[in-house]
């Protein structure tokens, strides 16, 4: 709905390509080809506010190539700008996308060193409406009105919530206790994991900083997503030394969920709760009945360490050798 382009960078091929050298990233939107616009939507920004992040390669730069393309039109920068920001009408036959591909192929086929292929790309963050709309729409089961309302409420929440004062005493208590932190496991292709040591959380004198610390950690990991269109994290709730039946502070999870569910839809890959015996698992599930059905489907409640390692991509041999989950967390926590 908010995507300004008909095509985006899906993947980057292996090797030292011009695209990689130029700083192109997955998710970048192709909005113009050699100064000719192929936009779905007109830009909502002033071009002077843009940060040009693509590096020059082999003497070719965005600035120089635009000058070459416009040399026949004199110094009429305004006309060049209009041409570059041209909006191409969308239709059911997907002709606009095909026109874009045809333009790219014709320039590559010509192989004219004086007119090399120049793709103008725009990059949007994981939480921009360009990339976030899909997630909000899924969270509201395709209901456009409900998704719009949800996204509007999220925008209001962001303005009220950020920036978060990381020096706040309550936030620092959570961060320094390592009760909420990132788990950095190398050579793991799965989404990064937010680690929650629930026993430590319950020992804190105040839980006011828990939600803020959780937001900081989640935001940090989602901002690093390799594809901003599909940002994901996993969550690991370490319930070691926590009695589900009598010592489980479900109100803490309610506070976190209250911020997470309406503001980070479709960013949870899975949440693993461990160790929880099969006998107690049903009780734990009942205590989490405030969570919506779609999110509950992503919960894994288990006492099987092998399953934990399989779901989160951890090396069970390393976990066993180091002395268990808690020691493994200490080794990889950030």
PDB file of N, CA, C and O in Angstrom, residues 62 134 151 247 307:
ATOM      1  N   UNK A  62      26.370   8.782  -8.542  1.00  0.00           N
ATOM      2  CA  UNK A  62      25.002   9.231  -8.789  1.00  0.00           C
ATOM      3  C   UNK A  62      24.992  10.643  -9.359  1.00  0.00           C
ATOM      4  O   UNK A  62      24.295  10.943 -10.319  1.00  0.00           O
ATOM      5  N   UNK A 134       2.641  -4.223   5.853  1.00  0.00           N
ATOM      6  CA  UNK A 134       2.331  -5.647   5.644  1.00  0.00           C
ATOM      7  C   UNK A 134       2.115  -6.354   6.980  1.00  0.00           C
ATOM      8  O   UNK A 134       1.167  -7.148   7.140  1.00  0.00           O
ATOM      9  N   UNK A 151      -1.901   0.963  13.087  1.00  0.00           N
ATOM     10  CA  UNK A 151      -0.666   1.649  12.737  1.00  0.00           C
ATOM     11  C   UNK A 151      -0.675   3.091  13.240  1.00  0.00           C
ATOM     12  O   UNK A 151       0.361   3.612  13.685  1.00  0.00           O
ATOM     13  N   UNK A 247       5.087 -19.421  41.917  1.00  0.00           N
ATOM     14  CA  UNK A 247       6.024 -18.309  41.910  1.00  0.00           C
ATOM     15  C   UNK A 247       6.182 -17.624  40.571  1.00  0.00           C
ATOM     16  O   UNK A 247       7.177 -16.936  40.327  1.00  0.00           O
ATOM     17  N   UNK A 307      15.197 -29.943  22.154  1.00  0.00           N
ATOM     18  CA  UNK A 307      14.214 -29.208  21.350  1.00  0.00           C
ATOM     19  C   UNK A 307      14.508 -27.711  21.393  1.00  0.00           C
ATOM     20  O   UNK A 307      14.391 -27.011  20.380  1.00  0.00           O
TER      21      UNK A 307
END
